[in-house]
XYZ file of C-alpha atoms in Angstrom:
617
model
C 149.968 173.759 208.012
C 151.833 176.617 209.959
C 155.473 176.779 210.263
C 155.610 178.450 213.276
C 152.275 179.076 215.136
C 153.058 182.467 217.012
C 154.270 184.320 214.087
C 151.021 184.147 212.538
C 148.574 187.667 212.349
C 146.581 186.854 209.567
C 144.766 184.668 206.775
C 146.708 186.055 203.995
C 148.232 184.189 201.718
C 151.940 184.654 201.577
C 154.249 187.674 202.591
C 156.235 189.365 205.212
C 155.377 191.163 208.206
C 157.453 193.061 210.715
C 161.341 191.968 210.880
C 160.090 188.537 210.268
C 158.613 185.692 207.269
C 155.032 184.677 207.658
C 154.027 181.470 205.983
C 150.864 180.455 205.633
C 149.940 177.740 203.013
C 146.388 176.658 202.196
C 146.972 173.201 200.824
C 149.222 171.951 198.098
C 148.993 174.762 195.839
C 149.206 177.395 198.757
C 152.252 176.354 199.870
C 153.904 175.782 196.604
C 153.293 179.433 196.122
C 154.348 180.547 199.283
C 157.790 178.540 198.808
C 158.190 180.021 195.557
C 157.516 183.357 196.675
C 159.790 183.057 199.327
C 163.025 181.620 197.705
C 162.588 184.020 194.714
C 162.318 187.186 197.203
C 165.420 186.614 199.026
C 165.934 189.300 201.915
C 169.445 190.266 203.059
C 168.127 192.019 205.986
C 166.421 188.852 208.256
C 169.311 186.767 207.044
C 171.639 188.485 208.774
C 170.639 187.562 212.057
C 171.229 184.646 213.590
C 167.986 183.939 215.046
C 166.402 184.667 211.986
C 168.993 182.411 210.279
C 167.958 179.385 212.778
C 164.380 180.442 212.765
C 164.146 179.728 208.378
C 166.120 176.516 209.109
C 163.807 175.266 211.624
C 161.446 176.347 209.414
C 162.032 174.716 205.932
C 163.151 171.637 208.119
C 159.667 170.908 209.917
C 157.961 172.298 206.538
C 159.505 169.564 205.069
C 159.744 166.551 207.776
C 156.186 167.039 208.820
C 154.355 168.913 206.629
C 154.433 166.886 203.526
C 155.292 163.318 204.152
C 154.875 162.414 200.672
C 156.840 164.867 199.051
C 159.966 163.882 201.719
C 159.411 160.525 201.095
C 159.370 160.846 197.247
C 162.508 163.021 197.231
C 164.624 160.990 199.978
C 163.580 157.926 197.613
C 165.296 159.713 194.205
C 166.969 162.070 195.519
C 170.923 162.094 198.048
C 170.787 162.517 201.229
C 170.892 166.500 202.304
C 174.106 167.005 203.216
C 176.889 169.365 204.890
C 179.214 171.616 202.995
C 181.690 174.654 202.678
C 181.048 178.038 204.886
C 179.738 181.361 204.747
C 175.903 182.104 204.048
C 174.692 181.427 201.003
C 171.003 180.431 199.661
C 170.629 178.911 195.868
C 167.443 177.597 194.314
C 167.963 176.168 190.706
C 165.527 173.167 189.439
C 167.134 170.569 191.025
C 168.566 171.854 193.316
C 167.899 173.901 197.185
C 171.127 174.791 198.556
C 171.362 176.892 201.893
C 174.882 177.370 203.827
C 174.556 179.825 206.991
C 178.065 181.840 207.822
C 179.421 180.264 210.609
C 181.185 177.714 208.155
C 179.674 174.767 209.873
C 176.775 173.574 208.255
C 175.109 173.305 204.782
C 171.624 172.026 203.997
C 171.035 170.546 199.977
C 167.302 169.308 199.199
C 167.517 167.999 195.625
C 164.524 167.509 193.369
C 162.321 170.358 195.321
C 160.453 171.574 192.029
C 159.932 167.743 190.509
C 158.387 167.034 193.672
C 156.415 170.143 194.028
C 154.821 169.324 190.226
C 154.185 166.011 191.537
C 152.246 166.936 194.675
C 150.433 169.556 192.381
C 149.201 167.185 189.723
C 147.966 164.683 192.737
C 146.067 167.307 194.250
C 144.597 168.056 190.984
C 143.305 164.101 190.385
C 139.708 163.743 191.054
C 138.265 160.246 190.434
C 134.281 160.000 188.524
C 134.457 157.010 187.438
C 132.773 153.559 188.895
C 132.701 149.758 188.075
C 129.330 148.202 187.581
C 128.158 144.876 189.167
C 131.212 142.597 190.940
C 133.684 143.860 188.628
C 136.506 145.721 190.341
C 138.766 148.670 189.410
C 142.185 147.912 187.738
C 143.603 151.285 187.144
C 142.808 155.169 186.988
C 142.936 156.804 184.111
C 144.091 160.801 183.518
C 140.618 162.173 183.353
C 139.499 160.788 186.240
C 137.573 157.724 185.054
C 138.658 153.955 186.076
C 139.574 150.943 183.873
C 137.601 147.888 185.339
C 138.091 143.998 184.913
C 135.870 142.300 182.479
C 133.171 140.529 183.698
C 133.744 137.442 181.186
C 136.649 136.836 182.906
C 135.006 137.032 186.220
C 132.450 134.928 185.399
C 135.568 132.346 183.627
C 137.521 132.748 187.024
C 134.154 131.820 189.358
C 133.225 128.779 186.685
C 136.931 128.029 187.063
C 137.185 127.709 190.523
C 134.221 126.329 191.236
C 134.964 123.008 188.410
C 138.266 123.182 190.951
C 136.358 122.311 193.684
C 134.212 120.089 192.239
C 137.080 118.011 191.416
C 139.345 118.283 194.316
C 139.275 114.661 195.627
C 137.524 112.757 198.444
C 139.975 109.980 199.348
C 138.130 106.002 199.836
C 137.945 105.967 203.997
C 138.001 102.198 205.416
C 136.680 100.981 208.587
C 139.595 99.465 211.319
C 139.955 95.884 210.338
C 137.876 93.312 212.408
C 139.094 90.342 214.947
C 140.450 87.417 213.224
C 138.191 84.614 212.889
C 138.681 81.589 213.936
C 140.422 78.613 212.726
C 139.220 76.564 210.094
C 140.792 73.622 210.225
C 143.260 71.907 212.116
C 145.880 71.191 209.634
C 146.366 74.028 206.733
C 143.842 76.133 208.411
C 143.165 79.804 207.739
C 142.117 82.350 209.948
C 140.601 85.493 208.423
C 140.106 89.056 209.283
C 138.094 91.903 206.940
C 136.946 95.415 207.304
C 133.908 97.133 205.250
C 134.187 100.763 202.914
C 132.940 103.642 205.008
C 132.884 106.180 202.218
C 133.607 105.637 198.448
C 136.490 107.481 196.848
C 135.830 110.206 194.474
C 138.091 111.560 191.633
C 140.716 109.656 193.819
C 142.049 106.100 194.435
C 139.460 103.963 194.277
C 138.305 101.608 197.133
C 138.454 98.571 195.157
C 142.507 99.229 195.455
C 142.273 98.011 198.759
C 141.946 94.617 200.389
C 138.637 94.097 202.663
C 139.583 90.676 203.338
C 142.976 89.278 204.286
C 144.196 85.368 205.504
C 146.844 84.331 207.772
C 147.719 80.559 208.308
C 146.475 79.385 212.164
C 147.286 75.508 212.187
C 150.344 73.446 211.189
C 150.736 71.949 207.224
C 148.593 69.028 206.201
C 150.439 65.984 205.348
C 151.361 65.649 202.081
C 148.329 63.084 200.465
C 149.043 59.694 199.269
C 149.234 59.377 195.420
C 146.691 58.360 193.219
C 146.409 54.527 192.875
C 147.890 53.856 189.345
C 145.095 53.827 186.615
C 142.746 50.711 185.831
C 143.082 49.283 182.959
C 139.947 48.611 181.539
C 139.484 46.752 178.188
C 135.783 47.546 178.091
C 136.458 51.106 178.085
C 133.730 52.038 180.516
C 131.043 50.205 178.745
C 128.780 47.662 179.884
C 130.007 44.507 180.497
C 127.897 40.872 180.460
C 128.943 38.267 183.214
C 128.147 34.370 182.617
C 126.495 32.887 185.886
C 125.802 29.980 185.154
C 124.176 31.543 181.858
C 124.974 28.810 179.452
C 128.625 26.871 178.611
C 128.727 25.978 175.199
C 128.169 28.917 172.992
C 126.834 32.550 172.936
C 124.741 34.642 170.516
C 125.808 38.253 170.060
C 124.465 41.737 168.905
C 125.732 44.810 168.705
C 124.087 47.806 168.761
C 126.997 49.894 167.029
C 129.805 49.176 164.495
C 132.553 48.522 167.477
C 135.054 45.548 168.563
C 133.381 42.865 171.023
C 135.407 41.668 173.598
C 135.674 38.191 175.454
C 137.335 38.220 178.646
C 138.115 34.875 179.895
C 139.106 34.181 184.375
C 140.474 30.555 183.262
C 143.030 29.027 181.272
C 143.153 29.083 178.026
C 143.521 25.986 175.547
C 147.199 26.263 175.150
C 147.581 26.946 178.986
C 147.584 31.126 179.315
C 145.169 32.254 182.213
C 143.152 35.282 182.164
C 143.297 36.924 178.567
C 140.679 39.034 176.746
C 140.703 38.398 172.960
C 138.615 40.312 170.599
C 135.811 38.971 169.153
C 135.759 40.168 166.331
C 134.670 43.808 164.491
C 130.991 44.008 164.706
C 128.661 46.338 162.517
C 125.771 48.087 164.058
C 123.407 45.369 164.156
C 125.356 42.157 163.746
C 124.862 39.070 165.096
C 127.232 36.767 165.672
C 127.259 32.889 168.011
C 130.829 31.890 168.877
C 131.326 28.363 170.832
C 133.868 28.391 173.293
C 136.655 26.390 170.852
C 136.008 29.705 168.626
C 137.098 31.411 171.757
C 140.336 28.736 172.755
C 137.953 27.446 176.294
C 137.041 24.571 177.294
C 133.883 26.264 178.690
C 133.067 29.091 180.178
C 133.226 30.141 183.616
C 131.291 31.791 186.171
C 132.576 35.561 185.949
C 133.911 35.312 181.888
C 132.796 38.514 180.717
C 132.104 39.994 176.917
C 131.342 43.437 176.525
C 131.413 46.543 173.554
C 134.604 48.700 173.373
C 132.653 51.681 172.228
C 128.946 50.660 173.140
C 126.188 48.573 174.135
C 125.500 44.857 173.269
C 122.916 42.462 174.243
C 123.741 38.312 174.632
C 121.767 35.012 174.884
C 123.875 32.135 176.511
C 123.306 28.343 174.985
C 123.880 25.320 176.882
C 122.423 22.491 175.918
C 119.419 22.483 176.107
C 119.303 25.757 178.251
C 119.172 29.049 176.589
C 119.767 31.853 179.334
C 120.898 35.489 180.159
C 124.600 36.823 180.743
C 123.954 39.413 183.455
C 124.217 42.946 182.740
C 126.121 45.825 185.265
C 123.242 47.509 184.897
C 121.656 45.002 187.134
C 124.294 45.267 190.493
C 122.265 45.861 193.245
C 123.007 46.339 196.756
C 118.858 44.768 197.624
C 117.446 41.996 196.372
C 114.104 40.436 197.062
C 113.249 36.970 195.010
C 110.182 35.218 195.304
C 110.640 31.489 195.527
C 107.992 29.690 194.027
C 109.959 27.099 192.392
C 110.529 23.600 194.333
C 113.768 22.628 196.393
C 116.330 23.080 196.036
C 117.505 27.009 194.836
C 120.600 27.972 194.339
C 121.954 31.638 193.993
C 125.155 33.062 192.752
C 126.777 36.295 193.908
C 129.206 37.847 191.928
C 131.670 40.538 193.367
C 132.160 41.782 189.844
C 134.071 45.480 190.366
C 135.213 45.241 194.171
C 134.534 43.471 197.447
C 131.708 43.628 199.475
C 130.462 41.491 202.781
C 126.612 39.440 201.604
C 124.189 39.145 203.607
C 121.616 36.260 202.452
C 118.148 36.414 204.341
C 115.568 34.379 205.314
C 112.530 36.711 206.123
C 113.945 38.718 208.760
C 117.003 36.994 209.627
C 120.477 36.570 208.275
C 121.077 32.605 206.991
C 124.393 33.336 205.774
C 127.285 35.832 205.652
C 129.785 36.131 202.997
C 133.121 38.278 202.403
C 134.349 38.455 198.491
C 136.881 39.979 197.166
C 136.612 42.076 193.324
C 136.584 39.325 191.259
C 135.100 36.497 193.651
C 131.792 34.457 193.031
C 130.119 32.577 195.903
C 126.955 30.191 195.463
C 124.726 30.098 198.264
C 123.397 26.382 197.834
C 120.645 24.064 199.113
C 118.317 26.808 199.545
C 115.161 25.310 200.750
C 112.468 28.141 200.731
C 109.576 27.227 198.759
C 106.432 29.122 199.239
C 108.528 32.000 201.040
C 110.725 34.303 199.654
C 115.174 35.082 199.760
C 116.805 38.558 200.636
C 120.500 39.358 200.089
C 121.911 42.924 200.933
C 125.342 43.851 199.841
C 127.991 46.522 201.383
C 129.048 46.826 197.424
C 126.397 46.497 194.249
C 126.961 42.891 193.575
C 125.009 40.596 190.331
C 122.939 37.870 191.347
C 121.581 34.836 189.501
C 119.000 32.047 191.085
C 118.349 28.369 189.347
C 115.759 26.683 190.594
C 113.783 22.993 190.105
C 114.037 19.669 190.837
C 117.865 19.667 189.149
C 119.795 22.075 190.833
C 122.907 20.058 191.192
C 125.887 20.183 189.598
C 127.861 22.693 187.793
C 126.546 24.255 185.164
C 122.642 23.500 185.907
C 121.437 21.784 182.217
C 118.666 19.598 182.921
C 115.330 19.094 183.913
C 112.479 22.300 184.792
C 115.018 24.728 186.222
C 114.402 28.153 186.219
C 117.004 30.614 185.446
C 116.730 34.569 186.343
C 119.136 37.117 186.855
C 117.701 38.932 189.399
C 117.020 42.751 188.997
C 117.482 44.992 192.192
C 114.501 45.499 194.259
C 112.992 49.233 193.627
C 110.553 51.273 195.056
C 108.831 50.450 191.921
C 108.837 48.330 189.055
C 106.925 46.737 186.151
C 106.008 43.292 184.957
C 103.777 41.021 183.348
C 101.919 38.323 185.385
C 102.385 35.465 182.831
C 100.505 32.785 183.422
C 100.633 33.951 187.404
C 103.038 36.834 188.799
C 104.436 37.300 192.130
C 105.279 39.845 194.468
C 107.597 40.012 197.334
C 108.390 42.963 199.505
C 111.943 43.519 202.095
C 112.875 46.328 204.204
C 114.665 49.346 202.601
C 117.683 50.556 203.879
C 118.971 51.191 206.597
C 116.679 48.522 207.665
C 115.568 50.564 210.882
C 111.579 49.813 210.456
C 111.506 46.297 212.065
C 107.801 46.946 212.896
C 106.831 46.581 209.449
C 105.531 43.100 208.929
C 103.100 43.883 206.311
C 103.809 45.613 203.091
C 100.832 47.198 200.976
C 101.804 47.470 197.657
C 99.337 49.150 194.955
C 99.268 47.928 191.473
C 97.991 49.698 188.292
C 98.034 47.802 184.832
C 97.698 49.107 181.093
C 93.881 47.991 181.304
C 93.476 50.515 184.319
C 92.826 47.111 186.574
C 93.913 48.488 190.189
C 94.690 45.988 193.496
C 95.970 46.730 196.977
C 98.351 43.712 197.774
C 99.034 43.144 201.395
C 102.248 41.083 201.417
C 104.140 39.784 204.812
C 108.191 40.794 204.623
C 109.543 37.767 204.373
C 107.168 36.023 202.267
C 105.272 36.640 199.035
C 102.043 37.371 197.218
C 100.493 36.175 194.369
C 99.208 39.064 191.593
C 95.764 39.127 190.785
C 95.446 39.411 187.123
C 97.473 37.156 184.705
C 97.836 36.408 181.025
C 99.087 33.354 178.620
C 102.788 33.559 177.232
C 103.343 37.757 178.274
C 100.419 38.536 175.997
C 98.867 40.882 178.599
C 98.989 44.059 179.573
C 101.854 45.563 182.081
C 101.135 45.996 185.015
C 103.303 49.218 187.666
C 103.307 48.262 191.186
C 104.880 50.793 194.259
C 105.447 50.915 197.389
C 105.500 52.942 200.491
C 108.415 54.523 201.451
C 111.335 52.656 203.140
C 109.892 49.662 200.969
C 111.625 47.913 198.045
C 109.407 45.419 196.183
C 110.720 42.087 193.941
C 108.282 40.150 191.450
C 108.954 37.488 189.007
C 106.627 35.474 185.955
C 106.440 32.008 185.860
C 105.956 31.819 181.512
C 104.353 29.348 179.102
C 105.510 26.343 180.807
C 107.351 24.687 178.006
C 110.613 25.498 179.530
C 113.206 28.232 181.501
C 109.986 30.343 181.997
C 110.824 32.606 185.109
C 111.720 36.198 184.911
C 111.770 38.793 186.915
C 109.987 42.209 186.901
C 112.428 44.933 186.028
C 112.522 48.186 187.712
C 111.441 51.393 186.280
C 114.388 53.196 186.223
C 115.825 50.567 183.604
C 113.779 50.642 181.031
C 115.186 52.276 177.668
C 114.454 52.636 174.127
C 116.239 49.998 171.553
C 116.542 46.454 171.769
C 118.135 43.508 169.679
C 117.208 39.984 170.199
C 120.343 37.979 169.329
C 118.397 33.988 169.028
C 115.166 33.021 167.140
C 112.483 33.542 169.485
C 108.893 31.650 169.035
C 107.047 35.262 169.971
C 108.382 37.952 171.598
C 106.669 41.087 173.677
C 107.255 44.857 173.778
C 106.605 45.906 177.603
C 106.410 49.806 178.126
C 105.380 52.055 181.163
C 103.237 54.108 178.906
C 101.608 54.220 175.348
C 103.676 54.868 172.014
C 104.928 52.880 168.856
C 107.841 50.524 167.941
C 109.545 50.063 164.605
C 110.692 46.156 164.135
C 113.330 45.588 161.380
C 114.681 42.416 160.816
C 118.537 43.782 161.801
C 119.123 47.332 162.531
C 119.077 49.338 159.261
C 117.369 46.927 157.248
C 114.549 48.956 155.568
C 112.704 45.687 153.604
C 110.028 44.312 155.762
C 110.083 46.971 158.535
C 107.308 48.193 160.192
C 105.663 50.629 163.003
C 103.467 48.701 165.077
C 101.107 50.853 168.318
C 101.917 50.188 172.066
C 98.741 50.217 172.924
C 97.561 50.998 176.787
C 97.725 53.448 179.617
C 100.595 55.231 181.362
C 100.557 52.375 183.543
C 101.565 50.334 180.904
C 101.114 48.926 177.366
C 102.070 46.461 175.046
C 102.841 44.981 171.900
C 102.433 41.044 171.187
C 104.547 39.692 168.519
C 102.848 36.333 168.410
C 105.212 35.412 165.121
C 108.089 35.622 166.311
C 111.400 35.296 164.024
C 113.633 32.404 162.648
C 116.715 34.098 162.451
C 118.742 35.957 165.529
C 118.782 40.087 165.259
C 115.431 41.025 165.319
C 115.629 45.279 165.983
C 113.345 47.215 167.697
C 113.357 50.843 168.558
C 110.236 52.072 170.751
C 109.132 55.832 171.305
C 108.446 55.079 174.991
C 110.103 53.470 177.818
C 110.277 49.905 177.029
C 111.886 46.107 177.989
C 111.610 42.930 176.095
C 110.474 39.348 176.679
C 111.286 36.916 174.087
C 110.550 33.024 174.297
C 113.881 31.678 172.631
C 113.009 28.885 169.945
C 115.615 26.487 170.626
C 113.698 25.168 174.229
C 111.259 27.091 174.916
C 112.993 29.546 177.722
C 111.706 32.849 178.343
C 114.439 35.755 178.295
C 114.485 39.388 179.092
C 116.290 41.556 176.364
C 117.265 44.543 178.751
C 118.555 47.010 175.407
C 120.944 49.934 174.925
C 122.591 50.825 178.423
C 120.146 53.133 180.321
């Protein structure tokens, strides 16, 4: 730069010209010569003037306030302040140190660290930088010589893998929709209304969704009352098992078997000998397959009454009732039916007894199509619908509650118990959609309206039958009356025979037997037949009836190994058959059958035919 413009004449480097100081520096180095040679040379002659004096202050100042704004800057950072001092005209240069002071004794200039700063500016101007950093490395630093320190390119690549594993991880929060309008009310009493919303984006490296609710109740109706309490618990001395209920099955004694080691139970509805009413007293404790007759002073009766009871406390049993000279069944729960159909082939009068054995119901009793009679019992309550004159044609009863049902039937149906003459005794088995039979000596068939009795147009039912010697018939049978089955044998040594019906149709059928006694029984249904049977009297012969082939093991009492054997149920899956034509002298006879089975047995005391219904299905 030029410290003042119109003294210049030349390009020389430094010197004087004339009365007055030329400077003109080339650069950094330039002027640090020039400055040198001028405060080393001093010259009393221009300092003695006053312009000259003001001319080499204006000078030095604008050399060093515009000239060099890094060398001002670096010496008003380290250096004082110039300041003002003494008088006279004086001009010192030491290291450290410019001093000037011009005569009039006003002002004095001091610029401290000249020389440090003119090394400084001189070793810049010097620097030259040759050195460069490869790739996306960057420079740190420059060294002395010129060349560059530069950052290392492991740590780049550690500061990019860094910061992009950052950003991988930074978290996505779980966004839920608004909740939904609240649904509405479910019930009118303790009633919940509620309202949900659905997961719009999942949550990453954040909370996740399942944190939230999607689904939240609110109460929309008043409390419910508070619910009665529980009736008080039953006591029942049966213990759930399956109990046997005398109608009119026999007064003076009773055979009974037991299927498992267990306590057998009598349950008595009158009073006793020594004047108690209503009691249960056990038995006795039975082994599995014991067989035991009590008469009713064993049991402190007088007799016993329609709706005495005996049952297992652990288990099945099976029972023959004896009164003289009747032997008959005790009827089985198994048996309660809401439907019964009964075929009444049997001369005037009939009588049937209804037993409302675990609660009440309202009977119905039928004659074809149209109610006879109507009856409301209580649990507990028997009724006998008497003087039933329907020979030839056929009784109904439907029930609002299952119900048991017995019929007696002949020419000495009067009086209580029935004892004497040809009457038939049957507890009747509900009426099915199917069921199974033998047509002893002659079979018959009856048919009623299934519930809810809304097919009035029906007036014909057309029942197929199928027996164990593949022997097929279509029977057409009138509601209301009855038809006789085609094929028959002598004593239930035939084969069985399955009959259906169409749908909304529930079919009855009974056997008329050997004719030396009790013979009627009726067909059981299907869906009670089971596997193991005891016959608690003697029986003359006995038959194994099954709805399809297998074999039977007979023991003379359960687990009595001496004299047992496996006999073949021989037929069709329509049914088959065993005949045991000897029979047995003793009560207890065991059988155990590898298909679905029942038993007839023709007792030995008078002749009467029984059904042996087995373990509860």
């Amino acid at each position: 730069f030029f410290v003042r413009e119109n003294w210049i004449r030349n390009d020389r480097d430094c010197g004087f010209e004339g009365d007055g100081w030329l400077v003109t520096p080339r650069g950094a180095r330039c002027y640090t010569r020039c400055v040198s040679h001028i405060i080393t040379t001093p010259r009393s002659g221009p300092l003695n003037s006053t312009s000259n004096r003001n001319k080499l202050l204006l000078d030095f100042t604008m050399m060093f306030a515009v000239g060099s704004v890094a060398l001002l800057v670096a010496s008003a950072v380290s250096q004082p302040t110039p300041r003002v001092s003494g008088a006279g005209t004086s001009l010192n240069f030491s290291a450290t140190e410019f001093n000037f002071n011009y005569n009039n004794g006003q002002s004095s200039v001091t610029l401290s660290g000249i020389s440090a700063a003119i090394n400084q500016v001189r070793a810049a101007a010097q620097m030259r930088v040759t050195g460069t950093c490869p790739g996306t490395t960057s420079v740190t630093g420059i060294n002395a010589d010129g060349t560059v320190s530069c950052t290392d390119p492991a740590l780049i690549a550690a500061v990019f893998s860094t910061i992009t594993a950052i950003q991988t991880a930074l978290p996505t929060p779980c966004v839920l929709s608004s909740w939904g309008a609240w649904s509405a009310c479910s019930a009118t009493c303790d009633g919940v209304s509620t309202r949900s919303r659905t997961i719009t984006q999942q949550a990453v490296n954040a909370v996740s969704c399942s944190s939230f609710s999607l689904e939240e109740n609110r109460t929309c109706s008043a409390p419910c009352p508070a619910p009665s309490p529980p009736p008080p618990p039953v006591f029942d001395p049966c213990n759930g098992n399956e109990r046997h209920y005398n109608l009119n099955s026999g007064y003076q004694s009773v055979s009974i078997s037991s299927y498992i080691a267990q306590d057998v139970l009598y349950h008595s509805i009158s009073d006793d000998s020594s004047g108690g009413r209503g009691f249960g007293r056990v038995i006795k404790a039975f082994s599995a397959g014991e067989t035991v007759t009590q008469t009713t002073a064993q049991l402190a009766v007088a007799q016993f009454k329609h709706g005495d009871y005996i049952c297992g406390t652990s288990g099945g049993i099976s029972i023959v009732g004896f009164g003289t000279p009747r032997e008959s069944n005790w009827a089985p729960t198994r048996l309660a039916g809401t439907n019964f159909a009964v075929p009444c082939t049997r001369s005037n009068p009939f009588k049937i007894f209804v037993l409302a054995y675990d609660q009440g119901a309202v009977v119905d009793l039928y004659f074809e199509l149209n109610i006879s009679q109507r009856i409301v019992l209580s649990a507990g309550e028997l009724y006998t619908f008497s003087n039933i004159i329907r020979q030839g044609r056929n009784v109904m009863i439907r029930s609002t509650a299952p119900v048991l049902a017995t019929i007696v039937a002949g020419t000495a149906t009067t009086g209580l118990p029935v004892q004497t003459g040809d009457v038939d005794h049957m507890v009747l088995a509900p009426a099915s959609p199917s069921i199974i039979g033998i047509a002893s000596n002659n079979g018959f068939l009856t048919a009623m309206l299934g519930p809810p009795n809304t097919a009035a147009s029906v007036v014909v039912a057309q029942l197929a039958s199928v027996c164990g010697n593949n022997r097929r018939q279509t029977l057409n049978v009138p509601i209301g009356r009855y038809g006789t089955h085609g094929y028959r044998g002598s004593q239930y040594n035939a084969f069985p025979c399955t009959v259906t019906a169409a749908a909304n149709i529930l079919i009855g059928g009974s056997s008329v037997g050997d004719g030396d006694g009790a013979e009627a029984t009726m067909w059981m249904p299907t869906t009670l037949l089971t596997h193991e049977f005891i016959i608690p009297v003697p029986c003359q012969h006995y038959t194994i009836a099954c709805s399809a082939p297998g074999t039977a093991l007979i023991q003379t009492s359960k687990g009595t190994a001496v004299g047992q054997r496996r006999v073949a149920v021989a037929g069709t899956t329509s049914g088959a058959f065993y005949y045991g034509a000897t029979g047995t002298t003793v009560g207890g006879l065991y059988i155990n059958t590898t298909a679905p089975c029942f038993v007839y047995a023709d007792g030995r005391v008078d002749g009467d035919e029984l059904v042996i219904y087995g373990t509860p299905v």
